[in-house]
Short mmCIF file of C-alpha atoms and ligand atoms in Angstrom, two decimals:
data_model
loop_
_atom_site.label_atom_id
_atom_site.label_comp_id
_atom_site.label_asym_id
_atom_site.label_seq_id
_atom_site.Cartn_x
_atom_site.Cartn_y
_atom_site.Cartn_z
CA MET A 276 23.20 -12.69 10.80
CA GLY A 277 24.21 -12.09 7.18
CA CYS A 278 26.68 -9.39 8.27
CA GLY A 279 29.32 -7.76 6.08
CA SER A 280 31.21 -4.55 6.68
CA SER A 281 32.87 -1.33 5.58
CA SER A 282 32.27 2.22 4.39
CA SER A 283 34.62 5.21 4.21
CA ALA A 284 33.23 6.51 7.52
CA GLY A 285 34.13 3.24 9.25
CA PRO A 286 32.76 -0.25 9.43
CA LYS A 287 29.00 -0.54 9.18
CA ALA A 288 26.93 -3.57 9.98
CA SER A 289 25.20 -4.79 6.87
CA ILE A 290 21.97 -6.68 7.44
CA ARG A 291 19.70 -8.37 4.93
CA VAL A 292 16.11 -8.05 6.07
CA LEU A 293 13.47 -10.23 4.45
CA LEU A 294 9.88 -8.92 4.28
CA LEU A 295 7.31 -11.72 4.33
CA GLY A 296 3.52 -11.92 4.61
CA GLY A 297 0.44 -12.65 2.50
CA GLY A 298 -0.65 -10.60 -0.52
CA GLY A 299 -1.62 -6.99 0.17
CA CYS A 300 -0.47 -6.91 3.82
CA GLY A 301 1.85 -3.94 3.27
CA LYS A 302 5.38 -5.21 2.52
CA THR A 303 5.98 -2.92 -0.45
CA THR A 304 4.46 -0.02 1.47
CA PHE A 305 7.19 -0.59 4.09
CA VAL A 306 9.84 -0.27 1.37
CA LYS A 307 8.14 2.88 0.03
CA GLN A 308 8.33 4.44 3.50
CA MET A 309 12.04 3.59 3.64
CA LYS A 310 12.54 5.34 0.29
CA LEU A 311 10.61 8.34 1.50
CA ASN A 312 12.47 8.64 4.80
CA TYR A 313 15.98 7.46 3.89
CA ARG A 314 16.37 8.17 0.19
CA GLY A 315 14.52 11.44 -0.19
CA GLY A 316 11.55 10.01 -2.08
CA PHE A 317 10.76 8.42 -5.41
CA SER A 318 12.32 8.60 -8.88
CA ILE A 319 10.55 10.23 -11.85
CA ASN A 320 10.04 6.78 -13.36
CA GLU A 321 8.45 5.45 -10.20
CA THR A 322 6.18 8.48 -9.97
CA ASN A 323 5.09 8.11 -13.61
CA GLU A 324 4.38 4.42 -13.14
CA VAL A 325 2.27 5.20 -10.09
CA LYS A 326 0.27 7.81 -12.03
CA GLN A 327 -0.68 5.25 -14.71
CA LYS A 328 -1.33 2.56 -12.11
CA LEU A 329 -3.60 4.76 -9.99
CA ARG A 330 -5.68 5.72 -13.01
CA SER A 331 -5.88 2.11 -14.11
CA ASN A 332 -6.81 0.92 -10.60
CA ILE A 333 -9.66 3.46 -10.41
CA LEU A 334 -10.98 2.52 -13.85
CA GLN A 335 -10.78 -1.23 -13.29
CA ARG A 336 -12.35 -1.07 -9.82
CA LEU A 337 -15.14 1.16 -11.14
CA VAL A 338 -15.94 -1.26 -13.95
CA LYS A 339 -15.83 -4.26 -11.58
CA SER A 340 -18.24 -2.42 -9.27
CA LEU A 341 -20.55 -1.44 -12.14
CA ASN A 342 -20.62 -5.07 -13.29
CA ASP A 343 -21.80 -6.10 -9.82
CA ILE A 344 -24.48 -3.41 -9.64
CA GLU A 345 -27.70 -4.54 -11.29
CA SER A 346 -28.53 -1.25 -13.00
CA VAL A 347 -27.57 2.41 -13.02
CA SER A 348 -29.71 5.38 -14.03
CA ASP A 349 -30.43 5.83 -17.76
CA GLU A 350 -28.57 9.14 -17.98
CA SER A 351 -25.35 7.40 -16.78
CA GLN A 352 -25.51 4.58 -19.34
CA GLN A 353 -23.37 6.32 -21.94
CA ALA A 354 -20.58 7.03 -19.45
CA VAL A 355 -20.72 3.45 -18.19
CA GLU A 356 -20.36 2.05 -21.71
CA LEU A 357 -17.35 4.28 -22.31
CA LEU A 358 -15.75 3.07 -19.08
CA ARG A 359 -16.26 -0.58 -20.03
CA LYS A 360 -14.65 0.02 -23.41
CA ALA A 361 -11.74 1.96 -21.88
CA ALA A 362 -11.15 -0.75 -19.27
CA SER A 363 -10.69 -3.35 -21.99
CA GLN A 364 -8.56 -1.09 -24.21
CA GLU A 365 -6.56 0.97 -21.73
CA TYR A 366 -3.69 1.60 -24.15
CA GLU A 367 -6.07 3.46 -26.46
CA PHE A 368 -7.94 5.48 -23.86
CA MET A 369 -5.47 6.26 -21.08
CA SER A 370 -2.93 8.44 -22.87
CA GLU A 371 -3.41 12.04 -21.68
CA ASN A 372 -2.86 13.29 -25.22
CA GLY A 373 -5.12 10.71 -26.84
CA GLU A 374 -8.42 11.70 -28.45
CA HIS A 375 -10.61 9.89 -25.87
CA TYR A 376 -8.87 11.02 -22.67
CA GLU A 377 -11.00 14.03 -21.73
CA GLN A 378 -14.22 12.13 -22.31
CA LEU A 379 -12.90 9.22 -20.26
CA ALA A 380 -11.83 11.49 -17.37
CA LYS A 381 -15.32 13.04 -17.28
CA ALA A 382 -16.97 9.60 -17.31
CA VAL A 383 -14.75 8.39 -14.45
CA VAL A 384 -15.58 11.39 -12.27
CA LEU A 385 -19.29 11.07 -13.04
CA ALA A 386 -19.32 7.34 -12.22
CA CYS A 387 -17.38 7.81 -8.96
CA ASP A 388 -20.09 10.22 -7.78
CA LEU A 389 -23.02 7.95 -8.69
CA GLU A 390 -25.21 7.09 -5.74
CA GLU A 391 -25.17 3.42 -6.75
CA ILE A 392 -21.36 3.42 -6.72
CA GLN A 393 -21.18 5.20 -3.36
CA GLU A 394 -23.56 2.60 -1.87
CA TYR A 395 -21.60 -0.25 -3.43
CA LYS A 396 -18.38 1.23 -2.07
CA ALA A 397 -19.81 1.48 1.46
CA GLU A 398 -20.97 -2.15 1.40
CA ASN A 399 -17.85 -3.61 -0.23
CA TYR A 400 -15.16 -1.25 1.05
CA PHE A 401 -12.90 -3.94 2.51
CA LEU A 402 -12.72 -5.86 -0.77
CA SER A 403 -10.21 -3.25 -1.85
CA PRO A 404 -10.00 -0.18 0.43
CA TRP A 405 -6.91 1.14 -1.39
CA ASP A 406 -8.86 1.43 -4.68
CA PHE A 407 -12.19 2.58 -3.23
CA ASP A 408 -10.46 5.41 -1.35
CA LEU A 409 -9.18 6.67 -4.69
CA PHE A 410 -12.74 7.22 -5.95
CA ASP A 411 -12.86 10.38 -3.80
CA SER A 412 -9.79 11.72 -5.60
CA ALA A 413 -10.75 10.70 -9.14
CA GLN A 414 -11.10 14.28 -10.38
CA ARG A 415 -7.63 15.21 -9.13
CA ILE A 416 -6.00 11.99 -10.35
CA PHE A 417 -7.53 12.14 -13.84
CA ALA A 418 -6.74 15.87 -14.27
CA LYS A 419 -4.23 16.51 -17.07
CA GLY A 420 -0.78 17.24 -15.66
CA TYR A 421 -1.52 15.46 -12.36
CA GLU A 422 1.53 14.47 -10.28
CA PRO A 423 1.06 11.85 -7.55
CA SER A 424 1.62 13.04 -3.98
CA HIS A 425 3.58 10.93 -1.48
CA THR A 426 0.28 9.77 -0.01
CA ASP A 427 -0.95 8.75 -3.46
CA ILE A 428 2.25 6.74 -3.98
CA LEU A 429 1.88 5.02 -0.62
CA MET A 430 -1.77 4.21 -1.40
CA CYS A 431 -1.11 2.77 -4.85
CA ARG A 432 -1.68 -0.99 -4.94
CA SER A 433 0.53 -2.94 -7.30
CA PRO A 434 1.03 -6.61 -6.31
CA THR A 435 4.71 -7.60 -6.28
CA THR A 436 6.03 -10.34 -8.51
CA GLY A 437 9.49 -11.85 -8.07
CA LEU A 438 12.14 -10.74 -5.63
CA HIS A 439 13.43 -7.18 -5.25
CA GLU A 440 16.30 -5.80 -3.15
CA TYR A 441 16.56 -2.24 -1.84
CA SER A 442 19.54 -0.83 0.09
CA PHE A 443 19.37 1.96 2.65
CA SER A 444 22.01 3.54 4.82
CA VAL A 445 20.47 4.03 8.27
CA ASP A 446 22.82 5.45 10.94
CA SER A 447 25.33 2.71 11.70
CA LEU A 448 23.58 0.16 9.51
CA ASP A 449 23.47 -0.78 5.85
CA LEU A 450 20.06 -2.34 5.49
CA ILE A 451 19.11 -4.41 2.47
CA PHE A 452 15.38 -5.08 2.35
CA ILE A 453 14.15 -7.98 0.25
CA ASP A 454 10.58 -7.52 -0.95
CA VAL A 455 8.78 -10.57 -2.33
CA GLY A 456 5.26 -11.16 -3.61
CA GLY A 457 2.90 -12.46 -0.93
CA GLN A 458 0.25 -14.11 -3.06
CA ARG A 459 0.35 -17.92 -3.11
CA LYS A 460 1.78 -18.23 -6.61
CA GLU A 461 4.64 -15.92 -5.54
CA ARG A 462 5.69 -17.91 -2.48
CA ALA A 463 7.88 -20.29 -4.49
CA THR A 464 10.55 -17.54 -4.40
CA TRP A 465 10.53 -17.35 -0.61
CA ALA A 466 12.91 -20.29 0.01
CA LYS A 467 15.55 -18.67 -2.21
CA ALA A 468 15.03 -15.31 -0.51
CA MET A 469 15.71 -16.88 2.90
CA GLU A 470 19.43 -17.42 2.13
CA ASN A 471 21.87 -15.20 4.07
CA ILE A 472 19.19 -13.35 5.92
CA GLY A 473 19.89 -11.34 9.08
CA ALA A 474 16.31 -10.60 10.10
CA VAL A 475 12.73 -11.25 9.05
CA ILE A 476 9.86 -8.78 9.15
CA TYR A 477 6.57 -10.63 8.94
CA VAL A 478 3.73 -8.28 8.02
CA ALA A 479 0.06 -9.09 8.64
CA SER A 480 -2.97 -6.88 8.08
CA LEU A 481 -5.27 -6.33 11.06
CA ALA A 482 -8.14 -5.50 8.71
CA GLU A 483 -8.20 -8.65 6.61
CA TYR A 484 -10.24 -11.07 8.73
CA GLY A 485 -13.62 -11.96 7.23
CA GLN A 486 -12.29 -11.65 3.69
CA HIS A 487 -11.19 -14.24 1.19
CA LEU A 488 -7.78 -14.29 -0.42
CA GLU A 489 -7.65 -12.55 -3.80
CA GLU A 490 -6.20 -15.79 -5.19
CA ASP A 491 -8.62 -18.22 -3.47
CA ASN A 492 -12.29 -17.50 -2.95
CA VAL A 493 -12.58 -19.70 0.14
CA LYS A 494 -9.75 -19.13 2.62
CA ASP A 495 -10.03 -16.34 5.18
CA ARG A 496 -7.09 -13.99 4.79
CA MET A 497 -6.27 -13.67 8.47
CA VAL A 498 -6.49 -17.42 9.08
CA GLU A 499 -4.10 -17.91 6.15
CA SER A 500 -1.78 -15.26 7.57
CA LEU A 501 -1.74 -16.94 11.00
CA GLU A 502 -0.79 -20.26 9.40
CA LEU A 503 1.82 -18.60 7.24
CA PHE A 504 3.35 -16.83 10.23
CA GLN A 505 3.63 -20.15 12.08
CA ARG A 506 5.38 -21.74 9.07
CA VAL A 507 7.75 -18.80 8.63
CA PHE A 508 8.59 -18.40 12.32
CA HIS A 509 9.38 -22.09 12.77
CA SER A 510 10.97 -22.62 9.37
CA PRO A 511 14.31 -24.49 9.90
CA LYS A 512 16.04 -21.96 7.60
CA LEU A 513 14.98 -19.10 9.88
CA ALA A 514 15.39 -20.94 13.19
CA ALA A 515 17.89 -18.45 14.68
CA ILE A 516 16.87 -15.37 12.70
CA PRO A 517 15.56 -12.37 14.67
CA THR A 518 11.95 -11.75 13.71
CA VAL A 519 9.65 -8.74 13.80
CA LEU A 520 5.90 -9.24 13.62
CA LEU A 521 4.25 -6.11 12.21
CA LEU A 522 0.50 -5.98 12.70
CA ASN A 523 -0.32 -3.45 10.02
CA LYS A 524 -3.32 -1.35 8.95
CA PHE A 525 -4.17 -0.46 12.52
CA ASP A 526 -5.87 2.67 11.09
CA LEU A 527 -8.48 0.45 9.40
CA LEU A 528 -9.32 -1.73 12.41
CA GLU A 529 -12.04 0.46 13.92
CA GLN A 530 -14.00 0.71 10.68
CA LYS A 531 -13.44 -2.98 10.01
CA LEU A 532 -14.89 -3.94 13.40
CA GLN A 533 -17.99 -1.87 12.67
CA MET A 534 -18.54 -3.71 9.40
CA THR A 535 -17.46 -7.21 10.46
CA PRO A 536 -17.42 -8.27 14.12
CA LEU A 537 -14.41 -10.35 15.09
CA THR A 538 -16.73 -13.17 16.22
CA SER A 539 -17.76 -13.78 12.60
CA VAL A 540 -14.34 -15.38 12.08
CA PHE A 541 -13.14 -16.13 15.62
CA ALA A 542 -15.97 -17.75 17.56
CA ASP A 543 -13.76 -17.82 20.69
CA TYR A 544 -13.66 -14.00 20.91
CA ASP A 545 -15.82 -12.88 23.81
CA GLY A 546 -14.66 -9.26 24.21
CA PRO A 547 -16.42 -6.09 23.09
CA ASN A 548 -16.38 -5.06 19.45
CA GLU A 549 -13.73 -2.38 20.14
CA VAL A 550 -10.27 -1.64 18.82
CA GLU A 551 -8.04 -2.30 21.88
CA PRO A 552 -9.50 -5.63 23.02
CA ALA A 553 -9.79 -6.77 19.39
CA TYR A 554 -6.15 -5.86 18.79
CA GLU A 555 -5.07 -7.71 21.95
CA PHE A 556 -6.99 -10.79 20.81
CA ILE A 557 -5.53 -10.78 17.29
CA SER A 558 -1.97 -10.24 18.50
CA LYS A 559 -2.40 -13.11 20.98
CA LYS A 560 -3.52 -15.37 18.12
CA PHE A 561 -0.21 -14.67 16.35
CA ILE A 562 1.87 -15.09 19.53
CA GLU A 563 0.16 -18.43 20.23
CA ARG A 564 1.43 -19.63 16.84
CA MET A 565 4.91 -18.58 17.84
CA MET A 566 4.72 -20.40 21.18
CA LEU A 567 3.77 -23.72 19.59
CA LYS A 568 7.47 -24.67 19.61
CA PRO A 569 10.26 -23.37 21.84
CA SER A 570 12.46 -20.66 20.31
CA THR A 571 15.13 -18.38 21.72
CA LYS A 572 15.47 -15.99 18.77
CA ASP A 573 14.93 -12.25 19.20
CA PHE A 574 11.33 -11.28 18.60
CA VAL A 575 9.29 -8.08 18.72
CA CYS A 576 5.67 -7.46 17.82
CA GLN A 577 4.47 -3.97 16.85
CA ARG A 578 1.22 -2.48 15.64
CA VAL A 579 1.60 -0.02 12.77
CA SER A 580 -0.20 1.98 10.10
CA ALA A 581 2.39 1.75 7.37
CA ILE A 582 0.79 4.46 5.22
CA ASP A 583 1.21 6.97 8.08
CA GLN A 584 4.74 8.39 7.86
CA GLY A 585 4.94 9.53 11.49
CA ASN A 586 3.66 6.25 12.86
CA PHE A 587 5.90 4.25 10.53
CA MET A 588 8.99 6.14 11.70
CA LYS A 589 8.15 5.55 15.37
CA VAL A 590 7.79 1.83 14.77
CA PHE A 591 10.88 1.74 12.59
CA GLN A 592 12.96 3.07 15.54
CA VAL A 593 11.95 -0.04 17.51
CA ILE A 594 12.87 -2.30 14.59
CA LYS A 595 16.19 -0.49 14.18
CA ALA A 596 17.05 -0.92 17.87
CA MET A 597 16.40 -4.64 17.58
CA LEU A 598 18.52 -4.94 14.44
CA ILE A 599 21.39 -3.07 16.11
CA SER A 600 21.33 -5.17 19.27
CA SER A 601 21.08 -8.45 17.33
CA SER A 602 23.91 -7.33 15.09
CA LEU A 603 26.13 -6.42 18.08
CA ARG A 604 25.44 -9.77 19.71
CA GLU A 605 26.23 -11.55 16.46
CA SER A 606 29.58 -9.78 16.22
CA GLY A 607 30.37 -10.61 19.86
CA LEU A 608 30.11 -6.98 21.04
CA GLY A 609 26.62 -7.08 22.55
N1 GTP B 777 -5.19 2.01 5.19
C1 GTP B 777 -4.01 1.41 5.09
N2 GTP B 777 -3.61 0.90 3.92
C2 GTP B 777 -2.41 0.31 3.85
C3 GTP B 777 -1.54 0.23 4.97
N3 GTP B 777 -0.42 -0.41 4.59
C4 GTP B 777 -0.57 -0.70 3.29
N4 GTP B 777 -1.77 -0.28 2.84
C5 GTP B 777 -2.31 -0.41 1.48
O1 GTP B 777 -2.49 -1.78 1.20
C6 GTP B 777 -2.25 -2.02 -0.19
C7 GTP B 777 -1.34 -3.22 -0.33
O2 GTP B 777 -0.09 -2.90 0.21
P1 GTP B 777 1.26 -3.47 -0.43
O3 GTP B 777 2.38 -2.84 0.32
O4 GTP B 777 1.26 -3.37 -1.90
O5 GTP B 777 1.13 -5.00 -0.02
P2 GTP B 777 2.18 -6.15 -0.30
O6 GTP B 777 2.33 -6.91 0.98
O7 GTP B 777 3.41 -5.62 -0.90
O8 GTP B 777 1.37 -7.04 -1.33
P3 GTP B 777 1.99 -8.11 -2.40
O9 GTP B 777 3.02 -7.39 -3.19
O10 GTP B 777 0.83 -8.56 -3.21
O11 GTP B 777 2.55 -9.24 -1.60
C8 GTP B 777 -1.65 -0.73 -0.76
O12 GTP B 777 -2.61 -0.09 -1.54
C9 GTP B 777 -1.30 0.10 0.46
O13 GTP B 777 -1.47 1.47 0.25
C10 GTP B 777 -2.00 0.79 6.22
O14 GTP B 777 -1.33 0.76 7.24
N5 GTP B 777 -3.24 1.36 6.21
MG1 MG B 778 4.34 -5.94 -2.66
#
């Protein structure tokens, strides 16, 4: 189980936990919650990076949206041109002390309020909910002297590249989480990351059916995630490794169902277009993948909204209990 030992307070089980799942499912958000709850929060560097990233995400998403909208009102044209220029030359426009910043901030706020943008957001929300949600906070985020809140940090989307390890001391455990990128081009690192692992947390988003992968304009994200889960669960390297399936973004499922019925992707769904039966159906789809081959490893499946601190902590207690019991069994004490 990848166990080590020792601390001054007595021996502690040390477990390496690998986070896997497709791009944007919420792996890094899991690590952020661990930092928030077990390390007292985020460093100044992390906070500053998030501030730049949030501003950049708003600007880039705005410009992408404006490019898709056929036309905006004449009086907004000047602001739109400024945004386009700033999006292609961020280094020149985004510095708070730079000569263009105030003008840019005004243009961003104006564009976020445009009726055309609000309509576009409503129709295309699930392309990028994390960025569209920020439009409502553009004034606050572009204000000089702005400091990101914990919620802002949890909401900030920054796709992971490479492999990153984070250690946390949690009661009787030393947990080392390994966060990898989930997009296809990043998955080459997964095999390496599977060495000396004590547990796997596979994260899937409940709100990603009916959408294409960011990296492939054809494949449905949830179908890809189901296939990926099957490969991970039955991977020979992980054959005996306890596994948690986290069905994330439960908070988005209701709205998602209203916009895209489950039947548009899963023709075999014959239940009502409601959260509970839809959740049951989706979780069964994942479990079916697991049951394709016999396995005796420990397994739990949990629904979660990883951006919600209270909900995350509840779910984390279940994960922790599983890690402790697997670790005790591994050491012959369970
Ligand atoms: N509404 C909602 N958003 C979430 C939830 N979990 C994560 N997100 C958002 O989804 C986006 C992607 O989450 P990440 O944690 O970066 O996803 P990831 O799996 O690390 O993605 P890669 O690094 O590309 O593999 C972020 O903007 C998060 O804020 C959730 O439970 N609810
Ligand atoms: Mg990530």
